[in-house]
Amino acid sequence: MAMGSLPVPPFLARVEELRARLAELEALGTTQAREEAAAVREALEEEVRRVTASLTPWQKCLLARHPERPYTLDYIRGLFTDWVELHGDRRFADDPAIVAGFARLDGESVAVVGHQKGRDTKERLYRNFGQPKPEGYRKALRVMELAAKFGRPIVCFVDTPGAYPGIDAEERGQAEAIAYNLRAMAMLEVPIVVVITGEGGSGGALAIAVGDRVLMMEHAIYSVISPEGCAAILWKDQSAVQQAAAALRLTATDLLRFRVVDEVLPEPLGGAHMAPQLAIRTVGQAICKHLHELARLKPKELTERRYQRFRALGVVAER
Amino acid sequence: MMVWFRRTSREERPPSRVPEGLWVKCEGCREILYRKELERSLFVCPRCGHHHRISARTRLAQLFDNGEWKELFANVYSTDPLEFVDSKPYSERLKALRDKGLKHDAMLIGVGKLGGRRVIVGAMEYAFMGGSMGSAMGEKLTRAIERCLKTRTPLVTVACSGGARMQEGVLSLMQLAKISAGLAKLHQARIPFISVLTDPTTGGVTASFAMLGDINIGEPGALIGFAGPRVIEQTIRQKLPEGFQRAEFLLEHGMLDMVVPRGELKETLIRCLAHLAS
C-alpha cells in the first residue's frame, strides 16, 4: 500500500520517518543495511510503544483516518474468496463510495457491504473520500435485501467521514436514503455483523450499521459529529478539535461502556496500518465467531433481538 | 423564502417562538402585527404567509380536537451520561431549561382525538436546545411507537429540529436507529404514521423518523434537509440556489407528499388518516 498525498499527523512524524528508513534499508539488502535495519526496527518499536501508550481521543481520530489503514476492499481481498461485486441502485447511479456484493467466508456465501476510501488522489476523488450519496445507501440496501431473499448473512464494514453533504445528494434525498436503510435493516431476517474499521461518521455510518453485532477496531472512532464539526458549532473555534474529540466519547472503549458496540478488536502495535494482514485476520476471526453464534437463531428471533439491542441504547432518567 | 439568507449573523436568527408582548414583528415581512391576530391565524402572518415557529404545546393545542389532550411519558428526562462540557456543562444547560418550565425535553407527546379518532402526536420543541434529539426524546418517541403498536393507534410527529444532540455523542446517533427500528414494527403492523416537517428539520431527525412517514407533509417555506445549508456551502464552495432545501423544493424532488399551510394541516391529517386507518 503506497502512501498517498494525505499528510501524516505530527505525532506520528517520527514513526513514519523510521518506517520509511526501514523500508529503504530492507530494499538494499546488503549486510550493512541489514545490521542498520535491526537498529532502526528497534527504535521504531520503541517509538511506536511510546506514542501509542497514551493516545488522546484526537490522536485516535487521526489514527482512524490514517491513509494506509486497511479499507473495505482490503478486508474483502484478505478474508473472502469468490468476490462478486454488484453495482448500482437501479434508480439513479452506481456510487463508488460504497462497495457491495457477495463473497465466500470460510466457504459460506455472504453479502458484503462497506464504505470505500481511495488510496491515491485519483482514487480518493473517484471514491468521493468514502462519502456516499443516496444511491450508495440504496445500492447497499438492494444487496442486503438480496442477501435476505436468498438467506445469506450480511457483513458490513464501516469507514466514512459521513454521508456526502452536497446539492445533488440533497436533491436525491440523502436523509430519506439513510432513514429508509435504518428501518429496512431492522427488518432483515438474516444475521448482520457490522465492523467499524476506521471512521464511523454519524448517520452516514449508521445507515449500514444496524446489525445484530457491532464490532469496533481498537483505534476506530464512532461519533454523532466529527470533532471538527463539533468544535466549529459548540466552541465556535475550529482549533478546539482536541476538546471536542475528548468530549464526544468517540473511542472504542467509551462505546463498549455505553454498549453501542459489542466487542473491541485489538489492533497490531501502532495501529492496523502497521501490520495490515494481522489486523485483517483478527477481524476475520471475530466475524466468523459472531456469524457462527447468530446462525443458531431463527429469523424472527434475530430481528426481535436486534430490536431489543438498539431499543436499550441511550441513557435517561425517570422521575 | 428570503428569511434564510438574512439569517447569516447570529443576532438575526429568529427566536424559537414568537416573543411575548402585545405587538410582534413578522419574521417574514417585518410587518408589526397585533399578537392576538397572529395567534388567531395559528402564527401564520396574515400579510405574507410566513409560518412562525411555534411551541410544542401550541402545536398540540392546534391539532387535537377542542385543544384537549393528555401528555404521555412526561416522567422521562435527559441526563448527562458523557459529562459533556463545552462553554458550560450540559447538565447545567438541562437544569436551566427545566427551571424555565421546559420539562418535556425536545418532544412533547400527547394522546387525544383528531377528527374524533384517537391518535398519538409527538411535537418537537425547538426552544429545548434547538429541538436536538437525545436519549430522552428517543426513549419517549420509542415508547409512543410501542404504545401505538399495542393499542393500534395512528402516530403523527411534527418535526422541528437541528438534528441529533451533540452533547450526548453517539448515544444520540443511536436514537435514529432505535426509533427507526420501532417504526419498522409499526410499518409491519400496518398502523398509519404521518410525519409533518416544519422549519427547520435537518440532520438526524430528517435522516430517521421525519422521512419515514407513510405520508410526509411539509409546512410552507420550511427548511428541510440532511446537511445544513452552511455545511453544504463550505463543502462545495458555491452559493446555494434560491429555494434550495425548502419544503417546496422537496415536494418538487419527490421527498414530500404535499406542502400544507398550517391552517389546513388539521383537516389534511384527518383526511389522510381516514384513508389509511382501519
Coordinates of C-alpha atoms in Angstrom, one line a residue:
Chain A
M1 CA 0.0 0.0 0.0
A2 CA 1.7 3.2 -1.2
M3 CA 1.5 6.3 0.9
G4 CA -0.9 8.8 -0.6
S5 CA -0.7 12.6 -0.5
L6 CA -2.6 12.9 2.8
P7 CA -0.4 14.5 5.4
V8 CA 0.9 12.3 8.3
P9 CA -0.3 13.6 11.7
P10 CA 2.5 15.4 13.6
F11 CA 2.5 13.0 16.5
L12 CA 3.4 10.1 14.1
A13 CA 6.1 12.0 12.2
R14 CA 9.0 10.2 13.9
V15 CA 7.3 6.8 13.4
E16 CA 6.7 7.5 9.7
E17 CA 10.3 8.6 9.3
L18 CA 11.6 5.4 10.9
R19 CA 9.2 3.3 8.8
A20 CA 10.5 4.9 5.6
R21 CA 14.1 4.4 6.7
L22 CA 13.4 0.8 7.5
A23 CA 11.8 0.2 4.1
E24 CA 14.8 1.7 2.4
L25 CA 17.3 -0.4 4.3
E26 CA 15.3 -3.6 3.7
A27 CA 15.2 -2.9 0.0
L28 CA 19.0 -2.5 -0.1
G29 CA 19.6 -6.0 1.3
T30 CA 23.3 -5.6 2.0
T31 CA 24.8 -7.0 5.2
Q32 CA 25.5 -3.5 6.4
A33 CA 21.9 -2.4 5.7
R34 CA 20.6 -5.5 7.5
E35 CA 22.5 -4.5 10.6
E36 CA 21.3 -1.0 10.5
A37 CA 17.8 -2.2 9.8
A38 CA 17.8 -4.1 13.0
A39 CA 18.7 -1.0 15.0
V40 CA 16.0 1.1 13.2
R41 CA 13.4 -1.6 13.8
E42 CA 14.2 -1.5 17.5
A43 CA 14.0 2.3 17.5
L44 CA 10.7 2.1 15.6
E45 CA 9.2 -0.3 18.0
E46 CA 10.2 1.8 21.0
E47 CA 8.8 5.0 19.4
V48 CA 5.5 3.2 18.5
R49 CA 5.2 2.0 22.0
R50 CA 5.9 5.4 23.4
V51 CA 3.3 7.1 21.1
T52 CA 0.5 4.5 21.5
A53 CA 0.9 4.2 25.3
S54 CA -1.3 7.2 25.9
L55 CA -3.3 8.1 22.8
T56 CA -5.6 11.1 23.2
P57 CA -9.1 10.8 21.6
W58 CA -8.0 13.3 18.9
Q59 CA -4.9 11.2 18.1
K60 CA -7.2 8.2 17.8
C61 CA -9.2 10.1 15.3
L62 CA -6.1 10.7 13.3
L63 CA -5.1 7.0 13.5
A64 CA -8.6 6.0 12.4
R65 CA -8.1 8.2 9.3
H66 CA -4.5 7.0 8.6
P67 CA -4.1 6.8 4.9
E68 CA -2.6 3.4 5.0
R69 CA -5.3 1.8 7.1
P70 CA -6.9 -1.3 5.6
Y71 CA -10.1 -0.4 3.7
T72 CA -13.1 -2.5 2.9
L73 CA -11.6 -3.9 -0.3
D74 CA -8.5 -4.9 1.6
Y75 CA -10.7 -6.8 4.1
I76 CA -12.5 -8.4 1.2
R77 CA -9.3 -9.5 -0.5
G78 CA -7.8 -10.7 2.7
L79 CA -10.7 -12.6 4.1
F80 CA -13.1 -13.7 1.4
T81 CA -13.0 -15.7 -1.8
D82 CA -15.2 -15.6 -4.9
W83 CA -15.9 -11.9 -4.6
V84 CA -18.6 -10.8 -7.0
E85 CA -19.1 -7.0 -6.8
L86 CA -22.5 -5.7 -7.7
H87 CA -23.2 -2.2 -8.9
G88 CA -25.9 0.4 -8.9
D89 CA -29.1 1.2 -7.1
R90 CA -31.4 0.5 -10.1
R91 CA -32.7 4.0 -9.6
F92 CA -30.1 6.5 -10.5
A93 CA -26.4 5.5 -10.5
D94 CA -23.6 3.5 -9.0
D95 CA -21.8 5.0 -6.1
P96 CA -18.1 4.1 -5.8
A97 CA -18.1 5.3 -2.1
I98 CA -19.8 2.1 -1.2
V99 CA -18.9 -1.4 -2.4
A100 CA -21.3 -4.2 -2.2
G101 CA -21.6 -7.8 -3.4
F102 CA -21.3 -11.4 -2.5
A103 CA -18.3 -13.5 -1.4
R104 CA -17.4 -16.6 0.5
L105 CA -16.2 -16.6 4.1
D106 CA -15.0 -20.0 5.3
G107 CA -16.7 -21.5 2.3
E108 CA -20.1 -19.9 3.1
S109 CA -21.7 -17.3 0.8
V110 CA -22.3 -14.0 2.5
A111 CA -23.2 -10.4 1.4
V112 CA -20.5 -7.8 2.0
V113 CA -21.2 -4.1 2.1
G114 CA -18.8 -1.4 3.0
H115 CA -17.7 2.2 2.6
Q116 CA -14.6 2.5 0.4
K117 CA -12.0 5.2 0.6
G118 CA -9.3 5.8 -2.0
R119 CA -5.5 5.3 -1.6
D120 CA -4.2 7.9 -4.0
T121 CA -5.6 11.3 -5.0
K122 CA -7.2 10.0 -8.1
E123 CA -8.9 7.1 -6.3
R124 CA -9.9 9.3 -3.4
L125 CA -11.8 11.6 -5.8
Y126 CA -13.3 8.6 -7.5
R127 CA -14.5 7.2 -4.1
N128 CA -15.5 10.7 -3.0
F129 CA -13.4 10.2 0.1
G130 CA -15.7 7.5 1.2
Q131 CA -18.7 9.8 1.5
P132 CA -21.7 8.1 0.0
K133 CA -24.6 9.7 -1.9
P134 CA -28.2 8.4 -1.7
E135 CA -27.5 6.0 -4.5
G136 CA -24.8 4.4 -2.4
Y137 CA -27.1 3.7 0.5
R138 CA -29.8 2.4 -1.9
K139 CA -27.3 0.1 -3.5
A140 CA -26.2 -1.2 -0.1
L141 CA -29.8 -1.9 0.8
R142 CA -30.5 -3.6 -2.6
V143 CA -27.7 -6.0 -2.0
M144 CA -28.7 -6.6 1.7
E145 CA -32.2 -7.3 0.6
L146 CA -30.8 -9.8 -2.0
A147 CA -29.0 -11.5 0.9
A148 CA -32.2 -11.7 2.9
K149 CA -34.1 -13.1 -0.1
F150 CA -31.5 -15.9 -0.5
G151 CA -30.9 -16.4 3.2
R152 CA -27.3 -15.2 3.3
P153 CA -25.8 -13.4 6.3
I154 CA -24.5 -9.8 5.9
V155 CA -21.2 -8.4 6.8
C156 CA -20.8 -4.6 6.8
F157 CA -17.5 -2.6 7.0
V158 CA -18.0 1.0 8.2
D159 CA -15.4 3.6 7.4
T160 CA -16.7 7.0 6.3
P161 CA -16.3 10.7 7.3
G162 CA -20.0 10.9 6.8
A163 CA -22.7 11.0 4.1
Y164 CA -21.8 13.5 1.4
P165 CA -23.1 17.0 2.0
G166 CA -23.8 18.3 -1.5
I167 CA -26.6 19.7 -3.6
D168 CA -27.1 16.6 -5.7
A169 CA -27.2 14.4 -2.6
E170 CA -29.8 16.6 -1.0
E171 CA -31.9 16.7 -4.2
R172 CA -32.0 12.9 -4.4
G173 CA -32.9 12.5 -0.7
Q174 CA -29.8 11.8 1.4
A175 CA -31.9 11.9 4.6
E176 CA -34.6 9.6 3.1
A177 CA -32.0 7.1 1.9
I178 CA -30.4 6.9 5.3
A179 CA -33.7 6.8 7.2
Y180 CA -35.1 4.1 4.9
N181 CA -32.0 1.9 5.4
L182 CA -32.3 2.2 9.2
R183 CA -35.9 1.0 9.1
A184 CA -35.2 -1.7 6.5
M185 CA -32.1 -3.1 8.2
A186 CA -34.2 -3.6 11.4
M187 CA -36.4 -5.9 9.4
L188 CA -33.9 -8.1 7.5
E189 CA -34.3 -11.7 8.6
V190 CA -30.7 -12.7 8.2
P191 CA -27.7 -12.2 10.6
I192 CA -25.9 -8.9 10.3
V193 CA -22.4 -8.4 11.6
V194 CA -21.0 -4.8 11.5
V195 CA -17.3 -3.9 11.9
I196 CA -16.4 -0.2 12.5
T197 CA -12.9 -0.4 10.9
G198 CA -12.0 3.3 10.7
E199 CA -14.2 6.4 10.9
G200 CA -17.8 5.9 12.0
G201 CA -19.1 9.2 10.7
S202 CA -22.6 9.8 12.1
G203 CA -25.8 8.9 10.0
G204 CA -23.6 8.1 7.0
A205 CA -22.0 5.3 9.0
L206 CA -25.2 4.1 10.8
A207 CA -27.1 3.7 7.5
I208 CA -25.2 0.4 7.0
A209 CA -24.6 -0.3 10.7
V210 CA -27.9 -1.6 12.1
G211 CA -26.6 -5.1 13.0
D212 CA -27.0 -7.9 15.4
R213 CA -23.4 -7.4 16.4
V214 CA -21.4 -4.3 16.1
L215 CA -17.7 -4.7 16.5
M216 CA -15.2 -2.0 16.6
M217 CA -11.4 -1.8 15.9
E218 CA -9.3 -0.6 18.8
H219 CA -8.4 2.7 17.2
A220 CA -11.6 3.3 15.2
I221 CA -14.0 6.1 16.1
Y222 CA -17.7 6.3 16.0
S223 CA -19.5 9.7 16.6
V224 CA -22.6 11.7 16.0
I225 CA -20.5 14.5 14.5
S226 CA -16.8 15.0 13.6
P227 CA -14.6 16.7 16.2
E228 CA -14.1 19.5 13.6
G229 CA -17.8 20.0 13.1
C230 CA -18.5 19.9 16.9
A231 CA -15.7 22.3 17.6
A232 CA -17.0 24.8 15.0
I233 CA -20.5 24.6 16.4
L234 CA -20.1 24.4 20.1
W235 CA -16.7 26.0 20.6
K236 CA -17.1 28.4 17.6
D237 CA -13.5 27.6 17.1
Q238 CA -12.1 25.1 14.5
S239 CA -8.9 24.6 16.6
A240 CA -10.9 23.2 19.6
V241 CA -10.8 19.7 18.0
Q242 CA -8.9 18.2 20.9
Q243 CA -11.5 19.2 23.4
A244 CA -14.4 18.2 21.1
A245 CA -12.8 14.8 20.4
A246 CA -12.5 14.2 24.1
A247 CA -16.0 15.4 25.0
L248 CA -17.7 13.3 22.3
R249 CA -16.5 10.0 23.8
L250 CA -16.0 8.5 20.4
T251 CA -13.3 5.9 21.2
A252 CA -13.9 2.1 21.2
T253 CA -13.5 1.9 24.9
D254 CA -16.2 4.5 25.5
L255 CA -18.6 2.9 23.1
L256 CA -18.2 -0.5 24.7
R257 CA -19.0 1.1 28.0
F258 CA -22.3 2.5 26.5
R259 CA -23.0 -0.9 24.8
V260 CA -23.1 0.8 21.4
V261 CA -20.5 -1.8 20.4
D262 CA -20.4 -5.4 21.5
E263 CA -16.7 -6.1 21.2
V264 CA -13.4 -4.2 20.6
L265 CA -11.0 -5.8 18.3
P266 CA -7.3 -5.4 19.2
E267 CA -5.1 -3.8 16.6
P268 CA -1.4 -4.5 15.9
L269 CA 1.0 -2.3 17.8
G270 CA 0.8 1.2 16.5
G271 CA -2.5 0.6 14.6
A272 CA -3.9 -1.6 11.8
H273 CA -1.7 0.0 9.1
M274 CA 1.5 -1.2 10.9
A275 CA 0.6 -4.8 10.2
P276 CA -2.5 -4.9 7.9
Q277 CA -2.5 -8.7 7.4
L278 CA -2.6 -9.2 11.2
A279 CA -5.4 -6.7 11.6
I280 CA -7.4 -8.2 8.8
R281 CA -7.0 -11.7 10.3
T282 CA -8.2 -10.5 13.7
V283 CA -11.3 -9.0 12.1
G284 CA -12.0 -12.2 10.1
Q285 CA -11.8 -14.4 13.2
A286 CA -14.2 -12.1 15.0
I287 CA -16.7 -12.0 12.1
C288 CA -16.7 -15.8 11.9
K289 CA -17.2 -16.2 15.6
H290 CA -20.2 -13.9 15.7
L291 CA -21.8 -15.3 12.5
H292 CA -21.5 -18.7 14.0
E293 CA -23.3 -17.7 17.1
L294 CA -26.0 -15.9 15.2
A295 CA -26.6 -18.8 12.8
R296 CA -28.4 -20.7 15.6
L297 CA -31.2 -18.0 15.8
K298 CA -34.5 -18.2 13.9
P299 CA -35.3 -15.3 11.6
K300 CA -37.9 -13.8 14.0
E301 CA -35.6 -14.2 17.0
L302 CA -32.9 -12.4 15.1
T303 CA -35.0 -9.3 14.3
E304 CA -36.5 -9.2 17.8
R305 CA -33.1 -9.4 19.4
R306 CA -31.8 -6.7 17.0
Y307 CA -34.7 -4.5 18.0
Q308 CA -34.1 -5.0 21.7
R309 CA -30.4 -4.4 21.2
F310 CA -31.0 -0.9 19.8
R311 CA -34.0 -0.4 22.0
A312 CA -31.8 -0.5 25.0
L313 CA -29.3 2.2 23.8
G314 CA -29.3 5.7 25.4
V315 CA -29.3 6.9 29.0
V316 CA -32.3 8.6 30.5
A317 CA -33.7 9.2 34.0
E318 CA -37.3 8.9 35.2
R319 CA -38.9 10.9 37.9
Chain B
M1 CA -38.4 32.4 1.4
M2 CA -35.7 35.0 1.8
V3 CA -35.5 34.7 5.5
W4 CA -32.8 32.1 5.5
F5 CA -30.4 34.3 3.5
R6 CA -30.9 37.1 6.0
R7 CA -30.2 34.8 8.8
T8 CA -26.4 34.9 8.5
S9 CA -25.5 36.7 11.6
R10 CA -26.3 35.1 15.0
E11 CA -28.2 38.2 16.3
E12 CA -30.7 38.0 13.4
R13 CA -31.6 34.3 13.9
P14 CA -35.3 34.1 14.5
P15 CA -36.4 33.2 18.0
S16 CA -37.5 29.7 18.8
R17 CA -41.0 31.0 19.2
V18 CA -42.9 34.3 18.8
P19 CA -41.9 36.6 21.7
E20 CA -44.4 37.7 24.3
G21 CA -46.0 41.2 24.1
L22 CA -49.0 42.9 22.6
W23 CA -47.2 43.6 19.3
V24 CA -44.8 41.4 17.4
K25 CA -42.7 41.8 14.3
C26 CA -43.3 39.3 11.5
E27 CA -40.2 37.2 10.7
G28 CA -41.1 37.2 7.1
C29 CA -42.2 40.7 6.1
R30 CA -41.1 42.6 9.2
E31 CA -44.6 44.0 9.5
I32 CA -45.7 44.9 13.0
L33 CA -48.6 42.6 13.9
Y34 CA -51.1 42.5 16.7
R35 CA -50.3 39.4 18.7
K36 CA -53.9 38.3 19.1
E37 CA -54.4 38.5 15.4
L38 CA -51.3 36.4 14.8
E39 CA -52.5 33.9 17.3
R40 CA -55.9 33.6 15.6
S41 CA -54.1 32.8 12.3
L42 CA -52.1 30.0 14.1
F43 CA -49.0 32.2 14.0
V44 CA -49.0 32.4 10.2
C45 CA -48.5 36.1 9.1
P46 CA -51.9 37.3 7.6
R47 CA -49.9 39.6 5.3
C48 CA -47.0 37.5 3.9
G49 CA -48.0 34.0 4.9
H50 CA -44.8 33.4 6.9
H51 CA -45.1 30.4 9.2
H52 CA -43.7 31.3 12.6
R53 CA -42.1 28.7 14.7
I54 CA -44.5 27.6 17.5
S55 CA -44.0 25.7 20.8
A56 CA -44.9 22.1 21.1
R57 CA -47.7 22.9 23.4
T58 CA -49.2 25.4 20.9
R59 CA -48.9 22.8 18.2
L60 CA -50.7 20.1 20.1
A61 CA -53.5 22.6 21.1
Q62 CA -53.9 23.5 17.4
L63 CA -54.2 19.8 16.3
F64 CA -56.2 18.0 18.9
D65 CA -60.0 18.3 19.0
N66 CA -61.0 21.2 21.3
G67 CA -57.4 21.5 22.2
E68 CA -57.8 18.6 24.6
W69 CA -55.1 16.0 25.1
K70 CA -53.2 14.1 27.8
E71 CA -49.4 14.2 28.0
L72 CA -47.6 10.8 27.7
F73 CA -44.2 9.8 29.1
A74 CA -43.7 13.1 30.9
N75 CA -41.6 11.3 33.5
V76 CA -38.6 10.7 31.1
Y77 CA -35.9 13.2 31.1
S78 CA -32.3 13.7 29.9
T79 CA -29.2 13.1 32.0
D80 CA -25.6 13.9 31.1
P81 CA -24.1 10.4 30.5
L82 CA -21.0 11.8 28.7
E83 CA -20.3 14.5 31.3
F84 CA -20.1 16.8 28.4
V85 CA -18.7 20.3 28.9
D86 CA -18.2 23.0 26.2
S87 CA -18.6 26.6 27.2
K88 CA -20.7 25.2 30.1
P89 CA -21.7 21.8 31.4
Y90 CA -24.5 20.0 29.5
S91 CA -26.0 19.2 32.9
E92 CA -26.3 22.9 33.7
R93 CA -27.9 23.6 30.3
L94 CA -30.5 20.9 31.1
K95 CA -31.2 22.2 34.5
A96 CA -31.6 25.8 33.3
L97 CA -34.2 24.7 30.7
R98 CA -36.2 22.6 33.2
D99 CA -36.1 25.6 35.6
K100 CA -37.6 27.7 32.8
G101 CA -40.5 25.2 32.7
L102 CA -39.5 23.1 29.7
K103 CA -39.8 19.7 31.3
H104 CA -40.6 17.6 28.2
D105 CA -37.1 17.8 26.5
A106 CA -37.2 18.2 22.7
M107 CA -40.5 16.4 22.2
L108 CA -43.9 16.8 23.9
I109 CA -46.1 13.7 23.3
G110 CA -49.9 13.7 23.7
V111 CA -52.8 11.4 23.2
G112 CA -56.2 12.7 22.2
K113 CA -58.7 12.9 19.5
L114 CA -58.1 14.2 16.0
G115 CA -61.3 14.5 14.0
G116 CA -62.8 12.1 16.5
R117 CA -60.1 9.5 16.0
R118 CA -57.7 8.6 18.8
V119 CA -54.1 9.4 17.8
I120 CA -50.8 9.9 19.5
V121 CA -49.0 13.1 18.4
G122 CA -45.3 13.9 19.2
A123 CA -44.5 17.6 18.6
M124 CA -40.9 18.8 18.8
E125 CA -39.8 21.8 21.0
Y126 CA -37.2 23.9 19.2
A127 CA -36.7 26.0 22.3
F128 CA -35.2 23.0 24.0
M129 CA -31.6 23.1 22.6
G130 CA -32.6 23.6 19.1
G131 CA -35.0 20.7 19.2
S132 CA -32.0 18.4 19.3
M133 CA -32.7 14.7 19.7
G134 CA -31.0 12.9 22.6
S135 CA -31.7 9.8 24.6
A136 CA -34.8 11.2 26.4
M137 CA -36.6 12.2 23.2
G138 CA -35.6 8.9 21.6
E139 CA -36.9 7.0 24.5
K140 CA -40.2 8.9 24.6
L141 CA -40.8 8.5 20.9
T142 CA -40.0 4.8 21.0
R143 CA -42.4 4.4 23.9
A144 CA -45.0 6.3 21.9
I145 CA -44.5 3.9 19.0
E146 CA -44.8 0.9 21.2
R147 CA -48.0 2.3 22.7
C148 CA -49.3 2.8 19.2
L149 CA -48.5 -0.8 18.4
K150 CA -50.2 -2.1 21.5
T151 CA -53.3 0.0 21.1
R152 CA -53.3 0.1 17.3
T153 CA -53.3 3.9 17.4
P154 CA -52.1 6.0 14.5
L155 CA -49.0 8.2 15.1
V156 CA -48.3 11.7 14.0
T157 CA -45.0 13.5 14.5
V158 CA -44.3 17.2 14.0
A159 CA -40.5 17.7 13.5
C160 CA -38.7 20.9 14.3
S161 CA -35.0 20.2 14.9
G162 CA -31.4 20.9 14.1
G163 CA -30.7 17.2 14.4
A164 CA -29.1 14.9 16.9
R165 CA -27.9 16.3 20.2
M166 CA -24.1 16.6 20.1
Q167 CA -23.9 16.7 23.9
E168 CA -25.0 13.1 24.1
G169 CA -22.5 11.9 21.4
V170 CA -23.1 8.6 19.8
L171 CA -25.9 7.9 22.1
S172 CA -27.9 10.5 20.2
L173 CA -27.0 8.8 17.0
M174 CA -28.3 5.5 18.3
Q175 CA -31.7 7.1 18.8
L176 CA -32.0 7.3 15.0
A177 CA -31.7 3.5 14.8
K178 CA -33.8 2.9 17.9
I179 CA -36.8 5.0 16.6
S180 CA -36.5 3.7 13.1
A181 CA -36.5 0.1 14.4
G182 CA -39.7 0.9 16.2
L183 CA -41.2 2.4 13.0
A184 CA -40.3 -0.9 11.3
K185 CA -42.6 -2.7 13.7
L186 CA -45.3 -0.1 13.1
H187 CA -44.9 -0.5 9.4
Q188 CA -45.2 -4.3 9.6
A189 CA -48.3 -3.9 11.8
R190 CA -49.9 -1.6 9.2
I191 CA -50.5 1.2 11.6
P192 CA -50.5 4.7 10.0
F193 CA -47.7 7.1 10.7
I194 CA -47.8 10.6 9.3
S195 CA -44.8 12.9 9.5
V196 CA -45.1 16.7 9.4
L197 CA -41.8 18.5 8.8
T198 CA -41.6 22.2 9.9
D199 CA -38.9 24.8 9.9
P200 CA -36.3 23.6 10.4
T201 CA -36.0 19.8 10.1
T202 CA -32.4 18.8 9.5
G203 CA -29.7 16.2 10.4
G204 CA -30.6 13.1 12.3
V205 CA -34.2 13.9 12.7
T206 CA -34.7 14.1 8.9
A207 CA -32.5 11.0 8.5
S208 CA -34.7 8.9 10.7
F209 CA -38.4 9.3 11.6
A210 CA -39.2 12.5 9.8
M211 CA -38.6 11.0 6.4
L212 CA -40.3 7.7 7.2
G213 CA -44.0 8.7 7.3
D214 CA -46.5 6.7 5.3
I215 CA -47.3 10.3 4.3
N216 CA -44.8 13.2 4.6
I217 CA -46.2 16.7 4.9
G218 CA -44.1 19.9 4.9
E219 CA -45.1 23.3 6.1
P220 CA -44.7 26.1 3.5
G221 CA -41.2 27.5 3.4
A222 CA -39.7 25.1 5.9
L223 CA -36.0 24.3 5.7
I224 CA -35.7 20.5 5.3
G225 CA -32.6 18.6 4.6
F226 CA -29.8 16.3 5.8
A227 CA -26.8 18.6 5.8
G228 CA -27.3 22.2 6.9
P229 CA -27.0 24.8 4.1
R230 CA -23.8 26.3 5.6
V231 CA -22.1 22.9 5.7
I232 CA -23.0 22.3 2.0
E233 CA -21.8 25.8 1.1
Q234 CA -18.5 25.2 2.8
T235 CA -18.1 21.8 1.1
I236 CA -18.9 22.8 -2.5
R237 CA -17.7 26.4 -2.1
Q238 CA -20.5 28.0 -4.0
K239 CA -23.8 29.8 -3.2
L240 CA -26.8 27.6 -3.0
P241 CA -29.7 28.1 -5.4
E242 CA -32.7 30.0 -4.2
G243 CA -35.3 27.9 -2.6
F244 CA -32.8 25.0 -2.0
Q245 CA -33.9 22.7 0.8
R246 CA -37.2 24.4 1.2
A247 CA -40.4 22.4 1.5
E248 CA -41.5 23.3 -2.0
F249 CA -38.1 22.1 -3.3
L250 CA -38.5 18.8 -1.5
L251 CA -42.0 18.4 -3.0
E252 CA -40.6 19.0 -6.4
H253 CA -37.9 16.4 -5.9
G254 CA -40.4 13.8 -4.7
M255 CA -39.5 13.7 -1.0
L256 CA -42.8 15.1 0.4
D257 CA -46.4 14.2 -0.5
M258 CA -47.6 17.7 0.0
V259 CA -46.9 21.1 1.4
V260 CA -49.8 22.2 3.5
P261 CA -50.4 25.6 5.1
R262 CA -50.8 25.4 8.9
G263 CA -54.5 26.5 8.6
E264 CA -55.2 23.3 6.6
L265 CA -53.0 20.9 8.5
K266 CA -55.5 19.5 10.9
E267 CA -58.1 18.9 8.1
T268 CA -55.4 17.3 5.9
L269 CA -54.3 15.0 8.7
I270 CA -57.9 13.9 9.4
R271 CA -58.5 13.1 5.7
C272 CA -55.2 11.2 5.3
L273 CA -55.8 9.2 8.5
A274 CA -59.3 8.3 7.3
H275 CA -57.8 6.8 4.1
L276 CA -55.2 4.8 6.0
A277 CA -56.6 3.8 9.4
S278 CA -58.9 0.9 9.9

